[in-house]
């Protein structure tokens, strides 16, 4: 049976206050202070329980932007220690008020993990 990682630990990855509307959707930041890791697959982002199409989800690390769909076991998403990653959804509109965003990924030896954060989006 895979090891379970508590949601409260995963929520520590989210940079509170980083959720913002952009001209083409939304974005948020993750900062890994827990330990280096790799995701073999990224799951579609969800906003208030509504799944954003995988083709519209992206991440950016060190100025390099990649689609969630490009993440594979041979080309993983790296979450290096003390590095900030930008995640976002194109074509998605965030409602006013508090928004719940769910982030999910698959990790070797742990399986699928996900966590949700609630924040009020800012406008770019």
Short mmCIF file of N, CA and C in Angstrom, two decimals:
data_model
loop_
_atom_site.label_atom_id
_atom_site.label_comp_id
_atom_site.label_asym_id
_atom_site.label_seq_id
_atom_site.Cartn_x
_atom_site.Cartn_y
_atom_site.Cartn_z
N UNK A 1 0.85 -1.19 0.00
CA UNK A 1 0.00 0.00 0.00
C UNK A 1 0.89 1.24 0.00
N UNK A 2 0.63 2.21 -0.91
CA UNK A 2 1.46 3.40 -0.98
C UNK A 2 1.36 4.24 0.29
N UNK A 3 2.44 4.90 0.60
CA UNK A 3 2.49 5.83 1.71
C UNK A 3 1.57 7.00 1.43
N UNK A 4 0.84 7.47 2.42
CA UNK A 4 -0.04 8.61 2.25
C UNK A 4 0.64 9.87 2.78
N UNK A 5 0.49 10.97 2.08
CA UNK A 5 1.02 12.25 2.51
C UNK A 5 -0.16 13.12 2.92
N UNK A 6 -0.18 13.59 4.16
CA UNK A 6 -1.31 14.39 4.63
C UNK A 6 -1.49 15.68 3.83
N UNK A 7 -2.75 16.02 3.57
CA UNK A 7 -3.07 17.23 2.81
C UNK A 7 -2.51 18.49 3.44
N UNK A 8 -2.47 18.55 4.78
CA UNK A 8 -1.97 19.77 5.41
C UNK A 8 -0.50 20.00 5.08
N UNK A 9 0.27 18.92 4.87
CA UNK A 9 1.67 19.09 4.46
C UNK A 9 1.75 19.59 3.02
N UNK A 10 0.96 19.00 2.15
CA UNK A 10 0.98 19.41 0.74
C UNK A 10 0.52 20.86 0.58
N UNK A 11 -0.44 21.30 1.40
CA UNK A 11 -0.92 22.68 1.32
C UNK A 11 0.19 23.68 1.63
N UNK A 12 1.22 23.25 2.34
CA UNK A 12 2.34 24.14 2.65
C UNK A 12 3.13 24.52 1.39
N UNK A 13 2.92 23.80 0.30
CA UNK A 13 3.57 24.14 -0.97
C UNK A 13 3.00 25.43 -1.56
N UNK A 14 1.74 25.70 -1.30
CA UNK A 14 1.06 26.86 -1.90
C UNK A 14 1.56 28.16 -1.28
N UNK A 15 1.87 29.14 -2.12
CA UNK A 15 2.27 30.47 -1.66
C UNK A 15 0.99 31.29 -1.49
N UNK A 16 0.59 31.47 -0.24
CA UNK A 16 -0.65 32.18 0.06
C UNK A 16 -0.62 33.58 -0.55
N UNK A 17 -1.73 33.96 -1.18
CA UNK A 17 -1.84 35.27 -1.81
C UNK A 17 -1.34 35.31 -3.24
N UNK A 18 -0.85 34.18 -3.76
CA UNK A 18 -0.30 34.17 -5.12
C UNK A 18 -1.35 33.91 -6.20
N UNK A 19 -2.55 33.52 -5.82
CA UNK A 19 -3.60 33.25 -6.81
C UNK A 19 -4.02 34.57 -7.45
N UNK A 20 -3.93 34.61 -8.78
CA UNK A 20 -4.30 35.84 -9.48
C UNK A 20 -4.90 35.57 -10.84
N UNK A 21 -5.76 36.50 -11.22
CA UNK A 21 -6.32 36.47 -12.57
C UNK A 21 -5.27 37.02 -13.52
N UNK A 22 -5.24 36.49 -14.73
CA UNK A 22 -4.35 37.00 -15.78
C UNK A 22 -5.20 37.30 -17.01
N UNK A 23 -4.59 37.89 -18.02
CA UNK A 23 -5.32 38.21 -19.25
C UNK A 23 -5.91 36.98 -19.91
N UNK A 24 -5.24 35.83 -19.73
CA UNK A 24 -5.70 34.61 -20.42
C UNK A 24 -6.12 33.49 -19.47
N UNK A 25 -6.36 33.81 -18.18
CA UNK A 25 -6.79 32.77 -17.24
C UNK A 25 -6.42 33.11 -15.81
N UNK A 26 -5.65 32.20 -15.19
CA UNK A 26 -5.22 32.43 -13.82
C UNK A 26 -3.88 31.74 -13.59
N UNK A 27 -3.24 32.13 -12.48
CA UNK A 27 -2.00 31.48 -12.08
C UNK A 27 -1.86 31.53 -10.57
N UNK A 28 -0.99 30.67 -10.07
CA UNK A 28 -0.67 30.61 -8.65
C UNK A 28 0.76 30.10 -8.51
N UNK A 29 1.31 30.21 -7.31
CA UNK A 29 2.69 29.79 -7.08
C UNK A 29 2.75 28.68 -6.04
N UNK A 30 3.69 27.77 -6.27
CA UNK A 30 4.06 26.75 -5.30
C UNK A 30 5.52 26.97 -4.94
N UNK A 31 5.85 26.88 -3.66
CA UNK A 31 7.25 26.93 -3.24
C UNK A 31 7.50 25.71 -2.36
N UNK A 32 8.44 24.91 -2.78
CA UNK A 32 8.72 23.67 -2.08
C UNK A 32 9.71 23.89 -0.95
N UNK A 33 9.23 23.80 0.27
CA UNK A 33 10.09 23.87 1.45
C UNK A 33 10.10 22.53 2.18
N UNK A 34 9.53 21.50 1.55
CA UNK A 34 9.39 20.19 2.19
C UNK A 34 10.52 19.23 1.83
N UNK A 35 10.98 19.24 0.60
CA UNK A 35 12.01 18.31 0.12
C UNK A 35 11.83 18.10 -1.37
N UNK A 36 12.92 17.92 -2.08
CA UNK A 36 12.86 17.76 -3.53
C UNK A 36 11.99 16.58 -3.92
N UNK A 37 11.32 16.73 -5.05
CA UNK A 37 10.47 15.64 -5.53
C UNK A 37 10.19 15.77 -7.01
N UNK A 38 9.66 14.70 -7.57
CA UNK A 38 9.34 14.65 -8.98
C UNK A 38 7.94 14.07 -9.16
N UNK A 39 7.17 14.69 -10.04
CA UNK A 39 5.86 14.15 -10.39
C UNK A 39 5.96 13.52 -11.76
N UNK A 40 5.48 12.28 -11.87
CA UNK A 40 5.49 11.56 -13.15
C UNK A 40 4.34 11.99 -14.04
N UNK A 41 3.35 12.61 -13.42
CA UNK A 41 2.17 13.06 -14.15
C UNK A 41 1.51 14.17 -13.35
N UNK A 42 1.02 15.20 -14.04
CA UNK A 42 0.25 16.26 -13.40
C UNK A 42 -1.21 16.08 -13.80
N UNK A 43 -2.09 16.20 -12.82
CA UNK A 43 -3.52 16.06 -13.06
C UNK A 43 -4.12 17.44 -13.34
N UNK A 44 -5.23 17.51 -14.06
CA UNK A 44 -5.82 18.82 -14.38
C UNK A 44 -6.13 19.61 -13.11
N UNK A 45 -5.88 20.91 -13.16
CA UNK A 45 -6.27 21.79 -12.06
C UNK A 45 -7.79 21.82 -11.98
N UNK A 46 -8.30 22.07 -10.78
CA UNK A 46 -9.74 22.24 -10.59
C UNK A 46 -9.98 23.56 -9.88
N UNK A 47 -11.03 24.25 -10.28
CA UNK A 47 -11.44 25.49 -9.64
C UNK A 47 -12.86 25.30 -9.15
N UNK A 48 -13.04 25.37 -7.83
CA UNK A 48 -14.35 25.16 -7.21
C UNK A 48 -14.99 23.86 -7.71
N UNK A 49 -14.17 22.82 -7.84
CA UNK A 49 -14.66 21.50 -8.22
C UNK A 49 -14.82 21.28 -9.71
N UNK A 50 -14.57 22.31 -10.52
CA UNK A 50 -14.69 22.19 -11.98
C UNK A 50 -13.29 21.98 -12.56
N UNK A 51 -13.13 20.89 -13.29
CA UNK A 51 -11.84 20.54 -13.86
C UNK A 51 -11.50 21.42 -15.06
N UNK A 52 -10.27 21.95 -15.06
CA UNK A 52 -9.76 22.71 -16.20
C UNK A 52 -9.19 21.69 -17.18
N UNK A 53 -9.46 21.79 -18.47
CA UNK A 53 -8.91 20.82 -19.42
C UNK A 53 -7.38 20.72 -19.30
N UNK A 54 -6.88 19.51 -19.31
CA UNK A 54 -5.44 19.28 -19.16
C UNK A 54 -4.64 20.11 -20.17
N UNK A 55 -5.13 20.22 -21.39
CA UNK A 55 -4.43 20.97 -22.43
C UNK A 55 -4.31 22.46 -22.10
N UNK A 56 -5.13 22.95 -21.16
CA UNK A 56 -5.10 24.36 -20.78
C UNK A 56 -4.26 24.62 -19.54
N UNK A 57 -3.76 23.56 -18.90
CA UNK A 57 -2.97 23.70 -17.67
C UNK A 57 -1.48 23.74 -18.00
N UNK A 58 -0.75 24.62 -17.31
CA UNK A 58 0.68 24.76 -17.56
C UNK A 58 1.42 25.01 -16.26
N UNK A 59 2.73 24.83 -16.31
CA UNK A 59 3.59 25.24 -15.21
C UNK A 59 4.82 25.92 -15.79
N UNK A 60 5.46 26.73 -14.95
CA UNK A 60 6.66 27.45 -15.38
C UNK A 60 7.69 27.38 -14.25
N UNK A 61 8.89 26.97 -14.61
CA UNK A 61 10.00 26.90 -13.66
C UNK A 61 11.20 27.58 -14.32
N UNK A 62 11.81 28.52 -13.62
CA UNK A 62 12.97 29.25 -14.14
C UNK A 62 12.70 29.85 -15.52
N UNK A 63 11.48 30.36 -15.72
CA UNK A 63 11.14 31.02 -16.98
C UNK A 63 10.81 30.09 -18.13
N UNK A 64 10.85 28.77 -17.89
CA UNK A 64 10.53 27.80 -18.93
C UNK A 64 9.12 27.27 -18.68
N UNK A 65 8.25 27.47 -19.67
CA UNK A 65 6.84 27.07 -19.54
C UNK A 65 6.60 25.74 -20.24
N UNK A 66 5.87 24.85 -19.56
CA UNK A 66 5.53 23.54 -20.12
C UNK A 66 4.07 23.23 -19.84
N UNK A 67 3.47 22.49 -20.74
CA UNK A 67 2.09 22.04 -20.56
C UNK A 67 2.06 20.85 -19.60
N UNK A 68 1.01 20.75 -18.79
CA UNK A 68 0.85 19.59 -17.90
C UNK A 68 0.92 18.30 -18.70
N UNK A 69 0.34 18.31 -19.91
CA UNK A 69 0.28 17.10 -20.73
C UNK A 69 1.67 16.62 -21.16
N UNK A 70 2.67 17.49 -21.09
CA UNK A 70 4.04 17.12 -21.48
C UNK A 70 4.79 16.38 -20.38
N UNK A 71 4.21 16.30 -19.19
CA UNK A 71 4.87 15.62 -18.06
C UNK A 71 4.65 14.12 -18.18
N UNK A 72 5.74 13.38 -18.18
CA UNK A 72 5.72 11.92 -18.28
C UNK A 72 6.77 11.36 -17.32
N UNK A 73 6.77 10.05 -17.09
CA UNK A 73 7.84 9.47 -16.27
C UNK A 73 9.24 9.77 -16.82
N UNK A 74 9.37 9.90 -18.14
CA UNK A 74 10.67 10.21 -18.75
C UNK A 74 10.98 11.70 -18.76
N UNK A 75 9.97 12.53 -18.57
CA UNK A 75 10.13 13.98 -18.54
C UNK A 75 9.28 14.54 -17.40
N UNK A 76 9.72 14.31 -16.14
CA UNK A 76 8.89 14.64 -14.98
C UNK A 76 8.86 16.14 -14.66
N UNK A 77 7.90 16.50 -13.82
CA UNK A 77 7.82 17.83 -13.23
C UNK A 77 8.68 17.80 -11.98
N UNK A 78 9.69 18.63 -11.94
CA UNK A 78 10.61 18.66 -10.81
C UNK A 78 10.20 19.78 -9.86
N UNK A 79 10.06 19.44 -8.60
CA UNK A 79 9.75 20.42 -7.57
C UNK A 79 10.97 20.49 -6.66
N UNK A 80 11.96 21.27 -7.08
CA UNK A 80 13.21 21.37 -6.34
C UNK A 80 13.02 22.13 -5.03
N UNK A 81 13.82 21.80 -4.06
CA UNK A 81 13.74 22.42 -2.74
C UNK A 81 14.01 23.92 -2.84
N UNK A 82 13.17 24.70 -2.17
CA UNK A 82 13.27 26.16 -2.09
C UNK A 82 13.18 26.87 -3.43
N UNK A 83 12.56 26.25 -4.41
CA UNK A 83 12.35 26.88 -5.71
C UNK A 83 10.85 27.11 -5.90
N UNK A 84 10.52 28.23 -6.52
CA UNK A 84 9.12 28.57 -6.77
C UNK A 84 8.73 28.14 -8.18
N UNK A 85 7.57 27.53 -8.30
CA UNK A 85 7.00 27.13 -9.58
C UNK A 85 5.68 27.86 -9.77
N UNK A 86 5.42 28.27 -10.98
CA UNK A 86 4.17 28.92 -11.34
C UNK A 86 3.28 27.89 -12.01
N UNK A 87 2.03 27.80 -11.59
CA UNK A 87 1.05 26.92 -12.23
C UNK A 87 -0.11 27.78 -12.70
N UNK A 88 -0.77 27.36 -13.76
CA UNK A 88 -1.89 28.15 -14.23
C UNK A 88 -2.82 27.42 -15.16
N UNK A 89 -3.93 28.07 -15.43
CA UNK A 89 -4.94 27.56 -16.34
C UNK A 89 -5.31 28.63 -17.34
N UNK A 90 -5.17 28.32 -18.62
CA UNK A 90 -5.53 29.27 -19.67
C UNK A 90 -7.01 29.12 -20.01
N UNK A 91 -7.65 30.25 -20.26
CA UNK A 91 -9.05 30.23 -20.66
C UNK A 91 -10.02 29.99 -19.52
N UNK A 92 -9.52 29.95 -18.30
CA UNK A 92 -10.39 29.73 -17.13
C UNK A 92 -10.61 31.06 -16.41
N UNK A 93 -11.83 31.30 -16.03
CA UNK A 93 -12.18 32.53 -15.32
C UNK A 93 -12.40 32.22 -13.85
N UNK A 94 -11.76 32.99 -12.98
CA UNK A 94 -11.95 32.82 -11.55
C UNK A 94 -13.10 33.71 -11.09
N UNK A 95 -14.01 33.17 -10.29
CA UNK A 95 -15.11 33.98 -9.78
C UNK A 95 -14.61 34.95 -8.70
N UNK A 96 -15.44 35.91 -8.34
CA UNK A 96 -15.11 36.81 -7.25
C UNK A 96 -15.20 36.05 -5.94
N UNK A 97 -14.52 36.56 -4.93
CA UNK A 97 -14.57 35.95 -3.61
C UNK A 97 -13.57 34.82 -3.46
N UNK A 98 -13.78 34.03 -2.43
CA UNK A 98 -12.87 32.93 -2.12
C UNK A 98 -13.04 31.82 -3.16
N UNK A 99 -11.91 31.33 -3.65
CA UNK A 99 -11.87 30.29 -4.68
C UNK A 99 -11.10 29.10 -4.13
N UNK A 100 -11.59 27.89 -4.43
CA UNK A 100 -10.87 26.68 -4.05
C UNK A 100 -10.21 26.09 -5.30
N UNK A 101 -8.89 25.93 -5.23
CA UNK A 101 -8.13 25.34 -6.33
C UNK A 101 -7.58 24.01 -5.86
N UNK A 102 -7.77 22.97 -6.66
CA UNK A 102 -7.25 21.64 -6.35
C UNK A 102 -6.12 21.32 -7.32
N UNK A 103 -5.02 20.84 -6.74
CA UNK A 103 -3.81 20.51 -7.49
C UNK A 103 -3.52 19.04 -7.25
N UNK A 104 -3.28 18.28 -8.31
CA UNK A 104 -3.01 16.85 -8.16
C UNK A 104 -1.87 16.40 -9.05
N UNK A 105 -1.20 15.34 -8.60
CA UNK A 105 -0.05 14.81 -9.34
C UNK A 105 0.20 13.38 -8.92
N UNK A 106 0.97 12.66 -9.73
CA UNK A 106 1.36 11.29 -9.42
C UNK A 106 2.85 11.25 -9.14
N UNK A 107 3.21 10.58 -8.05
CA UNK A 107 4.60 10.47 -7.62
C UNK A 107 4.97 9.00 -7.52
N UNK A 108 6.14 8.66 -8.03
CA UNK A 108 6.64 7.28 -7.95
C UNK A 108 6.63 6.81 -6.50
N UNK A 109 6.05 5.67 -6.24
CA UNK A 109 6.02 5.09 -4.91
C UNK A 109 4.92 5.61 -4.00
N UNK A 110 4.29 6.72 -4.39
CA UNK A 110 3.22 7.29 -3.57
C UNK A 110 1.87 7.26 -4.28
N UNK A 111 1.89 7.20 -5.60
CA UNK A 111 0.65 7.21 -6.37
C UNK A 111 0.12 8.62 -6.55
N UNK A 112 -1.18 8.74 -6.72
CA UNK A 112 -1.82 10.04 -6.95
C UNK A 112 -2.00 10.78 -5.63
N UNK A 113 -1.56 12.03 -5.60
CA UNK A 113 -1.71 12.90 -4.44
C UNK A 113 -2.42 14.16 -4.90
N UNK A 114 -3.21 14.74 -4.02
CA UNK A 114 -3.84 16.02 -4.36
C UNK A 114 -4.09 16.81 -3.09
N UNK A 115 -4.25 18.10 -3.28
CA UNK A 115 -4.58 18.97 -2.16
C UNK A 115 -5.34 20.17 -2.71
N UNK A 116 -6.11 20.80 -1.83
CA UNK A 116 -6.89 21.98 -2.21
C UNK A 116 -6.49 23.15 -1.33
N UNK A 117 -6.51 24.33 -1.93
CA UNK A 117 -6.24 25.56 -1.20
C UNK A 117 -7.37 26.54 -1.49
N UNK A 118 -7.64 27.40 -0.54
CA UNK A 118 -8.65 28.44 -0.72
C UNK A 118 -7.97 29.79 -0.59
N UNK A 119 -8.29 30.67 -1.52
CA UNK A 119 -7.69 32.00 -1.51
C UNK A 119 -8.59 32.93 -2.32
N UNK A 120 -8.40 34.22 -2.13
CA UNK A 120 -9.12 35.22 -2.90
C UNK A 120 -8.19 35.73 -3.99
N UNK A 121 -8.57 35.59 -5.25
CA UNK A 121 -7.67 35.98 -6.34
C UNK A 121 -7.51 37.49 -6.47
N UNK A 122 -6.30 37.87 -6.85
CA UNK A 122 -6.00 39.26 -7.19
C UNK A 122 -6.05 39.37 -8.71
N UNK A 123 -6.13 40.57 -9.21
CA UNK A 123 -6.10 40.79 -10.66
C UNK A 123 -4.71 41.24 -11.06
N UNK A 124 -4.26 40.78 -12.23
CA UNK A 124 -2.94 41.15 -12.74
C UNK A 124 -2.92 42.60 -13.17
#
